[in-house]
Amino acid sequence: DGGITQSPKYLFRKEGQNVTLSCEQNLNHDAMYWYRQDPGQGLRLIYYSQIVNDFQKGDIAEGYSVSREKKESFPLTVTSAQKNPTAFYLCASGTGNYNEQFFGPGTRLTVL
Amino acid sequence: KNEVEQSPQNLTAQEGEFITINCSYSVGISALHWLQQHPGGGIVSLFMLSSGKKKHGRLIATINIQEKHSSLHITASHPRDSAVYICAVEVNDMRFGAGTRLTVKP
């Protein structure tokens, strides 16, 4: 089945540790996106990539890093520099230019 | 002030009621999206609109570009419609509303 997957669904980490969230898609989409969702707020863009080996910062990139070595994969690393990492993280993919995006199931990260 | 405002923030309805969720935005857009987020967190795209009206089953979405306003209607609501509904607009990137949490009681 075609789709976009994120793993794990729930993730717990100690403060000060880096953690990497996985996002994989088999939709042959060029563009991939990472969003953060906090209670009572709209989704905010962390990073996006329009093509392999290229990515751009979104509105809240500080404390995060990404890579796009393969078209199918766009992992997000939450570093210890991110001051409030506890959130729900959503990955999306699309054909580009912010047309219809397909969202993964999300990863809920809790930093203890 | 957010660029995308949704109302109401929370909505509780009885099964069968007609539901309206509103979205207002303050910027010029190329398209508007309505998304549905289920309790597990996954998001699905319901509609993409640039003008007029679209219908899919019991869901209807309308947009008025001049007034910078869109509405999502649910007819004959059902408990399985309970979810967070998110309005998003395409500008140079995607801007999201905070969502409307809908609970439909049997």
Short mmCIF file of C-alpha atoms in Angstrom, two decimals:
data_model
loop_
_atom_site.label_atom_id
_atom_site.label_comp_id
_atom_site.label_asym_id
_atom_site.label_seq_id
_atom_site.Cartn_x
_atom_site.Cartn_y
_atom_site.Cartn_z
CA ASP A 1 0.00 0.00 0.00
CA GLY A 2 1.18 3.52 -0.74
CA GLY A 3 1.52 5.83 2.16
CA ILE A 4 3.62 7.69 4.62
CA THR A 5 4.81 6.15 7.85
CA GLN A 6 6.32 7.53 11.00
CA SER A 7 7.91 5.64 13.79
CA PRO A 8 7.70 5.24 16.64
CA LYS A 9 4.21 6.44 17.60
CA TYR A 10 5.29 7.30 21.14
CA LEU A 11 8.79 8.22 22.18
CA PHE A 12 10.22 9.08 25.56
CA ARG A 13 13.64 10.59 26.12
CA LYS A 14 15.60 12.11 28.94
CA GLU A 15 16.39 15.78 28.79
CA GLY A 16 19.68 16.47 27.05
CA GLN A 17 19.52 13.51 24.67
CA ASN A 18 19.23 13.83 20.93
CA VAL A 19 16.47 11.79 19.35
CA THR A 20 15.70 10.98 15.71
CA LEU A 21 12.17 10.60 14.36
CA SER A 22 11.66 8.51 11.28
CA CYS A 23 9.52 9.42 8.26
CA GLU A 24 9.25 7.23 5.18
CA GLN A 25 7.00 7.55 2.12
CA ASN A 26 6.47 5.32 -0.90
CA LEU A 27 4.28 7.77 -2.78
CA ASN A 28 7.14 8.91 -5.02
CA HIS A 29 6.67 12.45 -3.74
CA ASP A 30 9.47 14.94 -4.22
CA ALA A 31 8.53 17.15 -1.29
CA MET A 32 8.55 16.25 2.39
CA TYR A 33 7.75 18.34 5.45
CA TRP A 34 8.08 18.22 9.21
CA TYR A 35 5.57 19.98 11.42
CA ARG A 36 5.23 20.39 15.13
CA GLN A 37 1.83 20.55 16.80
CA ASP A 38 1.30 21.97 20.29
CA PRO A 39 -2.03 22.13 22.15
CA GLY A 40 -4.18 25.04 21.02
CA GLN A 41 -1.85 26.00 18.19
CA GLY A 42 -1.78 25.37 14.51
CA LEU A 43 0.85 23.17 12.94
CA ARG A 44 4.18 24.92 12.59
CA LEU A 45 6.72 24.10 9.92
CA ILE A 46 10.10 22.92 11.15
CA TYR A 47 11.91 21.92 7.95
CA TYR A 48 10.96 21.00 4.43
CA SER A 49 12.65 19.42 1.47
CA GLN A 50 11.59 19.87 -2.13
CA ILE A 51 14.15 17.48 -3.57
CA VAL A 52 16.74 14.94 -2.52
CA ASN A 53 19.88 16.36 -0.91
CA ASP A 54 18.25 19.72 -0.37
CA PHE A 55 16.20 21.09 2.53
CA GLN A 56 15.14 24.45 3.90
CA LYS A 57 14.39 25.80 7.36
CA GLY A 58 10.81 26.45 8.28
CA ASP A 59 9.49 28.80 10.94
CA ILE A 60 10.86 26.96 13.97
CA ALA A 61 14.01 25.16 12.82
CA GLU A 62 16.16 26.04 15.84
CA GLY A 63 17.13 22.93 17.79
CA TYR A 64 16.25 20.57 14.95
CA SER A 65 18.18 19.01 12.08
CA VAL A 66 17.17 16.94 9.05
CA SER A 67 18.67 15.02 6.18
CA ARG A 68 17.30 13.99 2.78
CA GLU A 69 19.69 11.40 1.41
CA LYS A 70 16.90 9.38 -0.21
CA LYS A 71 13.65 10.45 -1.81
CA GLU A 72 11.70 8.12 0.45
CA SER A 73 13.15 9.21 3.76
CA PHE A 74 13.26 12.49 5.71
CA PRO A 75 14.39 11.87 9.31
CA LEU A 76 14.16 14.63 11.90
CA THR A 77 16.62 14.91 14.77
CA VAL A 78 15.48 16.77 17.86
CA THR A 79 18.66 17.98 19.48
CA SER A 80 19.37 18.90 23.08
CA ALA A 81 19.37 22.53 21.93
CA GLN A 82 15.61 22.44 21.42
CA LYS A 83 14.24 24.08 24.56
CA ASN A 84 10.73 22.62 24.52
CA PRO A 85 10.91 19.35 22.59
CA THR A 86 7.82 17.70 24.06
CA ALA A 87 5.23 17.86 21.26
CA PHE A 88 3.44 15.95 18.56
CA TYR A 89 5.47 15.74 15.37
CA LEU A 90 3.88 15.25 11.98
CA CYS A 91 5.61 14.41 8.74
CA ALA A 92 3.98 15.06 5.39
CA SER A 93 4.80 14.56 1.74
CA GLY A 94 3.48 16.07 -1.44
CA THR A 95 4.16 16.77 -5.05
CA GLY A 96 5.61 20.15 -4.19
CA ASN A 97 4.54 23.78 -4.08
CA TYR A 98 2.42 23.04 -1.01
CA ASN A 99 -0.29 21.35 -3.01
CA GLU A 100 -2.21 18.62 -1.24
CA GLN A 101 -0.06 17.09 1.43
CA PHE A 102 -0.34 13.58 2.80
CA PHE A 103 0.33 13.28 6.49
CA GLY A 104 1.89 10.49 8.47
CA PRO A 105 0.32 9.22 11.70
CA GLY A 106 2.62 11.35 13.85
CA THR A 107 5.06 10.74 16.67
CA ARG A 108 4.36 11.98 20.16
CA LEU A 109 7.66 12.86 21.81
CA THR A 110 7.86 13.33 25.55
CA VAL A 111 11.07 14.55 27.10
CA LEU A 112 11.36 13.77 30.79
CA LYS B 1 -3.18 37.75 15.70
CA ASN B 2 -2.91 34.50 13.76
CA GLU B 3 -3.17 34.63 10.01
CA VAL B 4 -5.72 31.81 10.14
CA GLU B 5 -8.50 31.94 12.71
CA GLN B 6 -10.99 29.16 13.28
CA SER B 7 -14.23 29.21 15.22
CA PRO B 8 -15.46 27.76 17.36
CA GLN B 9 -12.49 26.31 19.19
CA ASN B 10 -14.62 23.51 20.63
CA LEU B 11 -17.99 22.25 19.47
CA THR B 12 -20.28 19.63 20.96
CA ALA B 13 -23.28 18.42 19.01
CA GLN B 14 -25.93 15.74 19.17
CA GLU B 15 -25.96 13.04 16.54
CA GLY B 16 -27.88 14.20 13.48
CA GLU B 17 -27.24 17.90 13.93
CA PHE B 18 -25.93 20.14 11.16
CA ILE B 19 -22.45 21.40 11.98
CA THR B 20 -20.65 24.49 10.73
CA ILE B 21 -16.99 25.29 11.36
CA ASN B 22 -15.64 28.62 10.22
CA CYS B 23 -12.23 29.74 9.03
CA SER B 24 -11.10 33.31 8.39
CA TYR B 25 -7.74 34.33 7.06
CA SER B 26 -5.97 37.61 6.61
CA VAL B 27 -3.56 36.99 3.73
CA GLY B 28 -3.86 36.41 0.02
CA ILE B 29 -3.92 32.70 -0.66
CA SER B 30 -3.62 30.35 -3.59
CA ALA B 31 -5.76 27.64 -1.99
CA LEU B 32 -7.39 26.60 1.26
CA HIS B 33 -7.39 23.14 2.78
CA TRP B 34 -9.63 21.46 5.31
CA LEU B 35 -7.97 18.66 7.26
CA GLN B 36 -9.33 16.16 9.75
CA GLN B 37 -7.24 14.95 12.67
CA HIS B 38 -8.51 11.90 14.53
CA PRO B 39 -7.84 11.25 18.24
CA GLY B 40 -4.85 9.07 17.38
CA GLY B 41 -3.23 12.08 15.75
CA GLY B 42 -3.25 11.10 12.08
CA ILE B 43 -4.34 13.79 9.65
CA VAL B 44 -6.26 13.33 6.43
CA SER B 45 -7.00 15.91 3.80
CA LEU B 46 -10.71 16.53 3.28
CA PHE B 47 -10.84 19.33 0.74
CA MET B 48 -8.66 21.68 -1.23
CA LEU B 49 -10.50 24.78 -2.44
CA SER B 50 -9.57 27.82 -4.46
CA SER B 51 -13.12 28.99 -5.17
CA GLY B 52 -16.77 28.07 -4.76
CA LYS B 53 -17.92 24.91 -3.09
CA LYS B 54 -17.04 21.24 -2.89
CA LYS B 55 -19.06 18.33 -1.57
CA HIS B 56 -17.96 14.89 -0.49
CA GLY B 57 -20.58 12.70 1.11
CA ARG B 58 -21.96 14.53 4.15
CA LEU B 59 -19.19 17.13 4.06
CA ILE B 60 -19.46 20.45 2.25
CA ALA B 61 -16.77 23.10 2.07
CA THR B 62 -17.28 26.62 0.78
CA ILE B 63 -14.93 29.53 0.27
CA ASN B 64 -15.50 33.23 -0.32
CA ILE B 65 -12.24 34.66 -1.62
CA GLN B 66 -13.40 38.29 -1.39
CA GLU B 67 -14.37 37.93 2.25
CA LYS B 68 -11.38 35.68 3.05
CA HIS B 69 -13.66 33.15 4.69
CA SER B 70 -14.36 29.44 4.41
CA SER B 71 -16.84 27.15 6.09
CA LEU B 72 -16.93 23.41 6.58
CA HIS B 73 -20.38 21.91 7.01
CA ILE B 74 -21.27 18.42 8.18
CA THR B 75 -24.81 17.26 7.56
CA ALA B 76 -26.46 14.55 9.67
CA SER B 77 -23.49 14.44 12.04
CA HIS B 78 -22.41 11.13 13.54
CA PRO B 79 -20.18 10.24 16.51
CA ARG B 80 -17.52 9.01 14.08
CA ASP B 81 -17.22 12.62 12.85
CA SER B 82 -15.67 13.49 16.22
CA ALA B 83 -12.23 14.86 15.45
CA VAL B 84 -10.23 18.05 15.21
CA TYR B 85 -10.86 19.94 11.99
CA ILE B 86 -8.03 22.11 10.78
CA CYS B 87 -8.13 24.90 8.23
CA ALA B 88 -4.89 25.58 6.36
CA VAL B 89 -4.09 28.17 3.69
CA GLU B 90 -1.44 28.13 1.01
CA VAL B 91 0.54 31.33 0.89
CA ASN B 92 4.24 30.95 0.09
CA ASP B 93 4.01 28.06 2.48
CA MET B 94 1.21 26.45 4.43
CA ARG B 95 -0.34 28.28 7.39
CA PHE B 96 -2.55 26.38 9.81
CA GLY B 97 -5.40 27.32 12.08
CA ALA B 98 -5.40 26.01 15.64
CA GLY B 99 -8.21 23.59 14.87
CA THR B 100 -11.80 23.05 15.98
CA ARG B 101 -12.42 20.10 18.27
CA LEU B 102 -15.77 18.53 17.37
CA THR B 103 -17.49 16.02 19.62
CA VAL B 104 -20.68 14.41 18.37
CA LYS B 105 -22.67 12.64 21.06
CA PRO B 106 -24.99 9.72 20.29
#
